[in-house]
PDB file of C-alpha atoms and ligand atoms in Angstrom:
ATOM      1  CA  MET A   1      41.943  98.584  98.039  1.00  0.00           C
ATOM      2  CA  LYS A   2      44.518 101.341  97.492  1.00  0.00           C
ATOM      3  CA  THR A   3      45.658 101.611  93.896  1.00  0.00           C
ATOM      4  CA  GLY A   4      48.651 103.931  94.195  1.00  0.00           C
ATOM      5  CA  PRO A   5      48.893 107.172  92.230  1.00  0.00           C
ATOM      6  CA  GLY A   6      45.752 108.709  90.834  1.00  0.00           C
ATOM      7  CA  LEU A   7      44.619 108.326  87.253  1.00  0.00           C
ATOM      8  CA  LEU A   8      44.783 111.097  84.711  1.00  0.00           C
ATOM      9  CA  PHE A   9      41.773 111.422  82.409  1.00  0.00           C
ATOM     10  CA  VAL A  10      42.109 113.703  79.421  1.00  0.00           C
ATOM     11  CA  VAL A  11      38.889 114.608  77.633  1.00  0.00           C
ATOM     12  CA  SER A  12      39.578 116.236  74.307  1.00  0.00           C
ATOM     13  CA  GLY A  13      38.107 116.690  70.863  1.00  0.00           C
ATOM     14  CA  PRO A  14      37.268 119.635  68.698  1.00  0.00           C
ATOM     15  CA  SER A  15      36.019 122.874  70.159  1.00  0.00           C
ATOM     16  CA  GLY A  16      32.215 122.769  70.225  1.00  0.00           C
ATOM     17  CA  ALA A  17      32.028 118.988  70.719  1.00  0.00           C
ATOM     18  CA  GLY A  18      30.667 119.631  74.192  1.00  0.00           C
ATOM     19  CA  LYS A  19      33.715 119.013  76.406  1.00  0.00           C
ATOM     20  CA  ASP A  20      32.803 121.741  78.896  1.00  0.00           C
ATOM     21  CA  THR A  21      29.231 120.560  79.433  1.00  0.00           C
ATOM     22  CA  LEU A  22      30.241 116.925  79.618  1.00  0.00           C
ATOM     23  CA  VAL A  23      33.036 117.428  82.121  1.00  0.00           C
ATOM     24  CA  ASP A  24      30.921 119.815  84.239  1.00  0.00           C
ATOM     25  CA  ALA A  25      28.111 117.256  84.349  1.00  0.00           C
ATOM     26  CA  LEU A  26      30.532 114.508  85.324  1.00  0.00           C
ATOM     27  CA  ARG A  27      32.078 116.611  88.077  1.00  0.00           C
ATOM     28  CA  ALA A  28      28.615 117.283  89.471  1.00  0.00           C
ATOM     29  CA  ARG A  29      28.046 113.507  89.732  1.00  0.00           C
ATOM     30  CA  THR A  30      31.254 112.475  91.391  1.00  0.00           C
ATOM     31  CA  THR A  31      33.342 113.827  94.214  1.00  0.00           C
ATOM     32  CA  ARG A  32      36.297 111.564  93.469  1.00  0.00           C
ATOM     33  CA  LEU A  33      37.667 113.623  90.631  1.00  0.00           C
ATOM     34  CA  ARG A  34      39.913 116.639  90.842  1.00  0.00           C
ATOM     35  CA  TYR A  35      39.768 119.104  87.984  1.00  0.00           C
ATOM     36  CA  SER A  36      42.910 120.628  86.563  1.00  0.00           C
ATOM     37  CA  VAL A  37      42.206 124.341  86.047  1.00  0.00           C
ATOM     38  CA  SER A  38      44.131 125.689  83.064  1.00  0.00           C
ATOM     39  CA  ALA A  39      45.718 129.080  82.631  1.00  0.00           C
ATOM     40  CA  THR A  40      44.742 131.256  79.684  1.00  0.00           C
ATOM     41  CA  THR A  41      45.311 134.717  78.276  1.00  0.00           C
ATOM     42  CA  ARG A  42      41.826 134.977  76.805  1.00  0.00           C
ATOM     43  CA  SER A  43      39.290 137.244  78.504  1.00  0.00           C
ATOM     44  CA  PRO A  44      36.750 135.671  80.855  1.00  0.00           C
ATOM     45  CA  ARG A  45      33.340 134.966  79.336  1.00  0.00           C
ATOM     46  CA  PRO A  46      30.288 136.090  81.301  1.00  0.00           C
ATOM     47  CA  GLY A  47      29.951 133.890  84.373  1.00  0.00           C
ATOM     48  CA  GLU A  48      33.483 132.535  84.261  1.00  0.00           C
ATOM     49  CA  ILE A  49      35.242 132.643  87.606  1.00  0.00           C
ATOM     50  CA  GLU A  50      38.961 133.122  88.200  1.00  0.00           C
ATOM     51  CA  GLY A  51      40.515 129.944  89.585  1.00  0.00           C
ATOM     52  CA  GLU A  52      37.434 127.861  88.861  1.00  0.00           C
ATOM     53  CA  HIS A  53      37.096 127.952  85.074  1.00  0.00           C
ATOM     54  CA  TYR A  54      40.562 129.265  84.310  1.00  0.00           C
ATOM     55  CA  PHE A  55      43.403 131.225  85.803  1.00  0.00           C
ATOM     56  CA  PHE A  56      43.150 134.338  83.652  1.00  0.00           C
ATOM     57  CA  LEU A  57      46.643 135.695  83.058  1.00  0.00           C
ATOM     58  CA  THR A  58      48.104 138.570  81.095  1.00  0.00           C
ATOM     59  CA  PRO A  59      50.273 137.431  78.160  1.00  0.00           C
ATOM     60  CA  GLU A  60      53.350 138.654  80.090  1.00  0.00           C
ATOM     61  CA  GLU A  61      52.497 136.624  83.187  1.00  0.00           C
ATOM     62  CA  PHE A  62      51.692 133.558  81.081  1.00  0.00           C
ATOM     63  CA  GLU A  63      54.997 133.800  79.248  1.00  0.00           C
ATOM     64  CA  ARG A  64      56.898 134.303  82.494  1.00  0.00           C
ATOM     65  CA  ARG A  65      55.362 131.151  83.966  1.00  0.00           C
ATOM     66  CA  ARG A  66      55.807 129.216  80.748  1.00  0.00           C
ATOM     67  CA  ASP A  67      59.486 130.153  80.595  1.00  0.00           C
ATOM     68  CA  ALA A  68      59.870 129.102  84.246  1.00  0.00           C
ATOM     69  CA  GLY A  69      58.591 125.642  83.259  1.00  0.00           C
ATOM     70  CA  ASP A  70      55.350 125.990  85.217  1.00  0.00           C
ATOM     71  CA  PHE A  71      53.226 124.368  82.498  1.00  0.00           C
ATOM     72  CA  LEU A  72      53.052 120.684  81.689  1.00  0.00           C
ATOM     73  CA  GLU A  73      52.028 121.681  78.184  1.00  0.00           C
ATOM     74  CA  TRP A  74      50.866 124.880  76.574  1.00  0.00           C
ATOM     75  CA  ARG A  75      49.357 125.872  73.240  1.00  0.00           C
ATOM     76  CA  VAL A  76      48.305 128.890  71.221  1.00  0.00           C
ATOM     77  CA  TYR A  77      44.665 128.456  70.372  1.00  0.00           C
ATOM     78  CA  ASN A  78      42.772 131.036  68.346  1.00  0.00           C
ATOM     79  CA  GLY A  79      45.321 133.714  69.201  1.00  0.00           C
ATOM     80  CA  ASN A  80      45.286 133.025  72.946  1.00  0.00           C
ATOM     81  CA  LEU A  81      47.634 131.031  75.134  1.00  0.00           C
ATOM     82  CA  TYR A  82      46.412 128.055  77.167  1.00  0.00           C
ATOM     83  CA  GLY A  83      48.449 125.921  79.541  1.00  0.00           C
ATOM     84  CA  THR A  84      48.158 123.146  82.109  1.00  0.00           C
ATOM     85  CA  PRO A  85      49.774 124.053  85.445  1.00  0.00           C
ATOM     86  CA  ARG A  86      52.334 121.366  86.241  1.00  0.00           C
ATOM     87  CA  ASP A  87      52.408 121.393  90.052  1.00  0.00           C
ATOM     88  CA  TYR A  88      48.717 120.754  90.544  1.00  0.00           C
ATOM     89  CA  VAL A  89      48.779 117.686  88.309  1.00  0.00           C
ATOM     90  CA  GLU A  90      51.957 116.231  89.809  1.00  0.00           C
ATOM     91  CA  TRP A  91      50.936 116.758  93.432  1.00  0.00           C
ATOM     92  CA  THR A  92      47.345 115.635  93.025  1.00  0.00           C
ATOM     93  CA  LEU A  93      48.278 112.398  91.256  1.00  0.00           C
ATOM     94  CA  ALA A  94      51.002 111.724  93.835  1.00  0.00           C
ATOM     95  CA  ASP A  95      48.389 112.147  96.584  1.00  0.00           C
ATOM     96  CA  GLY A  96      46.366 109.388  94.917  1.00  0.00           C
ATOM     97  CA  TYR A  97      43.544 111.511  93.499  1.00  0.00           C
ATOM     98  CA  ASP A  98      42.217 111.122  89.982  1.00  0.00           C
ATOM     99  CA  ILE A  99      42.291 114.167  87.731  1.00  0.00           C
ATOM    100  CA  ILE A 100      40.217 115.185  84.771  1.00  0.00           C
ATOM    101  CA  MET A 101      41.239 117.877  82.291  1.00  0.00           C
ATOM    102  CA  LYS A 102      39.984 119.053  78.914  1.00  0.00           C
ATOM    103  CA  PRO A 103      42.722 120.509  76.710  1.00  0.00           C
ATOM    104  CA  GLU A 104      42.466 120.839  72.946  1.00  0.00           C
ATOM    105  CA  VAL A 105      43.785 117.909  70.924  1.00  0.00           C
ATOM    106  CA  ASN A 106      47.467 118.838  70.654  1.00  0.00           C
ATOM    107  CA  GLY A 107      47.540 119.530  74.366  1.00  0.00           C
ATOM    108  CA  ALA A 108      46.046 116.090  74.983  1.00  0.00           C
ATOM    109  CA  LEU A 109      48.796 114.486  72.910  1.00  0.00           C
ATOM    110  CA  ALA A 110      51.441 116.448  74.829  1.00  0.00           C
ATOM    111  CA  ILE A 111      49.947 115.227  78.115  1.00  0.00           C
ATOM    112  CA  GLN A 112      50.085 111.662  76.772  1.00  0.00           C
ATOM    113  CA  ALA A 113      53.778 112.114  75.972  1.00  0.00           C
ATOM    114  CA  ALA A 114      54.443 113.378  79.523  1.00  0.00           C
ATOM    115  CA  TYR A 115      52.172 110.798  81.183  1.00  0.00           C
ATOM    116  CA  PRO A 116      51.951 107.675  79.025  1.00  0.00           C
ATOM    117  CA  ALA A 117      49.509 106.176  81.549  1.00  0.00           C
ATOM    118  CA  ALA A 118      47.014 108.998  80.936  1.00  0.00           C
ATOM    119  CA  VAL A 119      43.655 107.867  79.577  1.00  0.00           C
ATOM    120  CA  LEU A 120      42.750 109.854  76.477  1.00  0.00           C
ATOM    121  CA  ILE A 121      39.085 110.234  75.615  1.00  0.00           C
ATOM    122  CA  PHE A 122      38.012 111.773  72.333  1.00  0.00           C
ATOM    123  CA  LEU A 123      34.649 113.491  72.298  1.00  0.00           C
ATOM    124  CA  VAL A 124      32.940 114.030  68.953  1.00  0.00           C
ATOM    125  CA  PRO A 125      29.530 115.346  68.042  1.00  0.00           C
ATOM    126  CA  ASP A 126      27.483 112.834  66.032  1.00  0.00           C
ATOM    127  CA  ARG A 127      27.680 115.070  63.008  1.00  0.00           C
ATOM    128  CA  PHE A 128      30.375 117.551  62.187  1.00  0.00           C
ATOM    129  CA  SER A 129      27.870 120.238  61.194  1.00  0.00           C
ATOM    130  CA  TYR A 130      26.640 120.253  64.783  1.00  0.00           C
ATOM    131  CA  LEU A 131      29.943 121.733  65.826  1.00  0.00           C
ATOM    132  CA  ARG A 132      29.046 124.866  63.946  1.00  0.00           C
ATOM    133  CA  ASP A 133      25.548 124.917  65.447  1.00  0.00           C
ATOM    134  CA  ARG A 134      26.963 124.610  68.949  1.00  0.00           C
ATOM    135  CA  LEU A 135      29.513 127.307  68.415  1.00  0.00           C
ATOM    136  CA  LEU A 136      26.808 129.596  67.015  1.00  0.00           C
ATOM    137  CA  ALA A 137      24.435 128.808  69.872  1.00  0.00           C
ATOM    138  CA  ARG A 138      27.129 129.735  72.369  1.00  0.00           C
ATOM    139  CA  ARG A 139      27.228 133.273  70.892  1.00  0.00           C
ATOM    140  CA  THR A 140      30.508 134.055  72.579  1.00  0.00           C
ATOM    141  CA  GLU A 141      32.620 134.161  69.415  1.00  0.00           C
ATOM    142  CA  THR A 142      32.553 136.342  66.319  1.00  0.00           C
ATOM    143  CA  ASN A 143      31.811 134.695  62.955  1.00  0.00           C
ATOM    144  CA  GLU A 144      35.485 134.932  62.091  1.00  0.00           C
ATOM    145  CA  GLU A 145      36.457 133.127  65.287  1.00  0.00           C
ATOM    146  CA  ILE A 146      33.862 130.428  64.626  1.00  0.00           C
ATOM    147  CA  ALA A 147      35.214 129.874  61.112  1.00  0.00           C
ATOM    148  CA  HIS A 148      38.706 129.556  62.541  1.00  0.00           C
ATOM    149  CA  ARG A 149      37.598 127.122  65.255  1.00  0.00           C
ATOM    150  CA  LEU A 150      35.905 124.954  62.613  1.00  0.00           C
ATOM    151  CA  GLU A 151      39.064 124.895  60.528  1.00  0.00           C
ATOM    152  CA  VAL A 152      41.038 123.819  63.593  1.00  0.00           C
ATOM    153  CA  ALA A 153      38.361 121.237  64.415  1.00  0.00           C
ATOM    154  CA  HIS A 154      38.796 119.563  60.989  1.00  0.00           C
ATOM    155  CA  GLU A 155      42.510 119.185  61.722  1.00  0.00           C
ATOM    156  CA  GLU A 156      41.857 117.951  65.260  1.00  0.00           C
ATOM    157  CA  MET A 157      39.643 115.104  64.088  1.00  0.00           C
ATOM    158  CA  LYS A 158      42.692 113.583  62.402  1.00  0.00           C
ATOM    159  CA  ALA A 159      44.306 112.820  65.766  1.00  0.00           C
ATOM    160  CA  ILE A 160      41.626 110.353  66.786  1.00  0.00           C
ATOM    161  CA  ARG A 161      43.754 107.209  66.511  1.00  0.00           C
ATOM    162  CA  ASN A 162      46.047 108.420  69.279  1.00  0.00           C
ATOM    163  CA  PHE A 163      43.196 108.258  71.753  1.00  0.00           C
ATOM    164  CA  ASP A 164      42.054 105.367  73.950  1.00  0.00           C
ATOM    165  CA  TYR A 165      38.296 105.938  73.867  1.00  0.00           C
ATOM    166  CA  ILE A 166      35.762 107.692  71.696  1.00  0.00           C
ATOM    167  CA  ILE A 167      32.563 109.114  73.094  1.00  0.00           C
ATOM    168  CA  ILE A 168      29.899 110.323  70.721  1.00  0.00           C
ATOM    169  CA  ASN A 169      28.001 113.291  72.028  1.00  0.00           C
ATOM    170  CA  GLU A 170      24.641 112.970  70.344  1.00  0.00           C
ATOM    171  CA  GLN A 171      22.465 116.033  70.022  1.00  0.00           C
ATOM    172  CA  HIS A 172      19.880 116.226  72.812  1.00  0.00           C
ATOM    173  CA  ARG A 173      21.251 113.078  74.438  1.00  0.00           C
ATOM    174  CA  SER A 174      24.173 114.483  76.308  1.00  0.00           C
ATOM    175  CA  GLU A 175      23.231 112.610  79.507  1.00  0.00           C
ATOM    176  CA  GLU A 176      24.161 109.417  77.653  1.00  0.00           C
ATOM    177  CA  ALA A 177      27.584 110.840  76.866  1.00  0.00           C
ATOM    178  CA  VAL A 178      28.041 111.604  80.568  1.00  0.00           C
ATOM    179  CA  GLU A 179      27.139 108.023  81.422  1.00  0.00           C
ATOM    180  CA  ASP A 180      29.552 106.731  78.784  1.00  0.00           C
ATOM    181  CA  LEU A 181      32.318 108.878  80.220  1.00  0.00           C
ATOM    182  CA  GLU A 182      31.568 107.644  83.726  1.00  0.00           C
ATOM    183  CA  ALA A 183      31.687 104.056  82.462  1.00  0.00           C
ATOM    184  CA  VAL A 184      35.152 104.637  81.010  1.00  0.00           C
ATOM    185  CA  LEU A 185      36.370 106.071  84.306  1.00  0.00           C
ATOM    186  CA  HIS A 186      34.961 103.159  86.272  1.00  0.00           C
ATOM    187  CA  ALA A 187      36.420 100.547  83.959  1.00  0.00           C
ATOM    188  CA  GLU A 188      39.853 102.148  83.981  1.00  0.00           C
ATOM    189  CA  ARG A 189      39.954 102.022  87.780  1.00  0.00           C
ATOM    190  CA  PHE A 190      39.459  98.264  87.709  1.00  0.00           C
ATOM    191  CA  ARG A 191      42.305  97.465  85.341  1.00  0.00           C
ATOM    192  CA  ILE A 192      44.669  94.900  86.836  1.00  0.00           C
ATOM    193  CA  HIS A 193      47.809  96.808  85.995  1.00  0.00           C
ATOM    194  CA  ARG A 194      46.602  99.765  88.092  1.00  0.00           C
ATOM    195  CA  TYR A 195      47.031  97.720  91.269  1.00  0.00           C
ATOM    196  CA  GLU A 196      50.256  97.607  93.210  1.00  0.00           C
ATOM    197  CA  ASP A 197      52.279  94.473  92.807  1.00  0.00           C
ATOM    198  CA  ASP A 198      52.184  93.413  96.465  1.00  0.00           C
ATOM    199  CA  LEU A 199      48.389  93.623  96.487  1.00  0.00           C
ATOM    200  CA  LEU A 200      48.186  91.422  93.416  1.00  0.00           C
ATOM    201  CA  ARG A 201      50.605  88.994  95.026  1.00  0.00           C
ATOM    202  CA  ASP A 202      48.339  88.794  98.088  1.00  0.00           C
ATOM    203  CA  VAL A 203      45.448  87.904  95.814  1.00  0.00           C
ATOM    204  CA  GLU A 204      47.561  85.315  93.967  1.00  0.00           C
ATOM    205  CA  HIS A 205      48.480  83.609  97.194  1.00  0.00           C
ATOM    206  CA  THR A 206      45.101  83.491  98.844  1.00  0.00           C
TER     207      THR A 206
HETATM  208  P1  5GP B 301      37.888 128.041  75.369  1.00  0.00           P
HETATM  209  O1  5GP B 301      38.483 129.362  75.015  1.00  0.00           O
HETATM  210  O2  5GP B 301      36.687 127.721  74.527  1.00  0.00           O
HETATM  211  O3  5GP B 301      37.630 127.892  76.853  1.00  0.00           O
HETATM  212  O4  5GP B 301      38.983 126.940  75.029  1.00  0.00           O
HETATM  213  C1  5GP B 301      39.528 126.863  73.743  1.00  0.00           C
HETATM  214  C2  5GP B 301      40.232 125.554  73.588  1.00  0.00           C
HETATM  215  O5  5GP B 301      41.363 125.508  74.448  1.00  0.00           O
HETATM  216  C3  5GP B 301      39.348 124.363  73.964  1.00  0.00           C
HETATM  217  O6  5GP B 301      39.481 123.372  72.973  1.00  0.00           O
HETATM  218  C4  5GP B 301      39.910 123.934  75.272  1.00  0.00           C
HETATM  219  O7  5GP B 301      39.739 122.547  75.456  1.00  0.00           O
HETATM  220  C5  5GP B 301      41.378 124.279  75.102  1.00  0.00           C
HETATM  221  N1  5GP B 301      42.115 124.379  76.368  1.00  0.00           N
HETATM  222  C6  5GP B 301      41.686 124.787  77.577  1.00  0.00           C
HETATM  223  N2  5GP B 301      42.655 124.698  78.480  1.00  0.00           N
HETATM  224  C7  5GP B 301      43.738 124.188  77.861  1.00  0.00           C
HETATM  225  C8  5GP B 301      45.071 123.827  78.280  1.00  0.00           C
HETATM  226  O8  5GP B 301      45.479 123.964  79.418  1.00  0.00           O
HETATM  227  N3  5GP B 301      45.887 123.333  77.345  1.00  0.00           N
HETATM  228  C9  5GP B 301      45.506 123.155  76.059  1.00  0.00           C
HETATM  229  N4  5GP B 301      46.394 122.635  75.231  1.00  0.00           N
HETATM  230  N5  5GP B 301      44.271 123.471  75.624  1.00  0.00           N
HETATM  231  C10 5GP B 301      43.396 123.985  76.514  1.00  0.00           C
END
């Protein structure tokens, strides 16, 4: 049964909660989801691929595109700019495909303002101290950057009530978090209000 425009899933939560791993694992399990690749001015980490993990832009190019209205939302995070390209999201949803994205918390709230039908999922580690452990284990940031990310993370936790779902990413049990996320996606697709009116009418009159 066709359900009209695609659904927009926004996975957010503090940096270090495990968004990247969770969303990567989900994408490996399903072919139905399109991923919205963000633009950023930060340098690529080892193994990161242009156009797959991010579109890596110079600050000048980012600002030019931002000023042209190319981003659905954008944020400064830890001294770098991050933004969600608008066209990809608009066209993909219009084509009926579901999208998943993983902006930081303020970006998620901006997406919700632009797309009130977006499904917002908040990912938290089971204990806040694990955030620090995960950031340290990643070894891609300096101690100063980690301290800053943790400060931001404390602030980000305060936005939780604006979200639709919470998923707890327990240490060493991340496959359960992936299953939880998949369950949310499945359930959202079955919501009555997602179906076009004429289809519902057909059902009513059978
Ligand atoms: P990282 O540098 O670790 O890849 O990302 C830093 C933070 O920026 C993460 O919390 C990530 O979710 C967020 N981020 C990535 N892309 C976007 C985006 O397009 N918009 C916003 N608002 N945040 C983003």
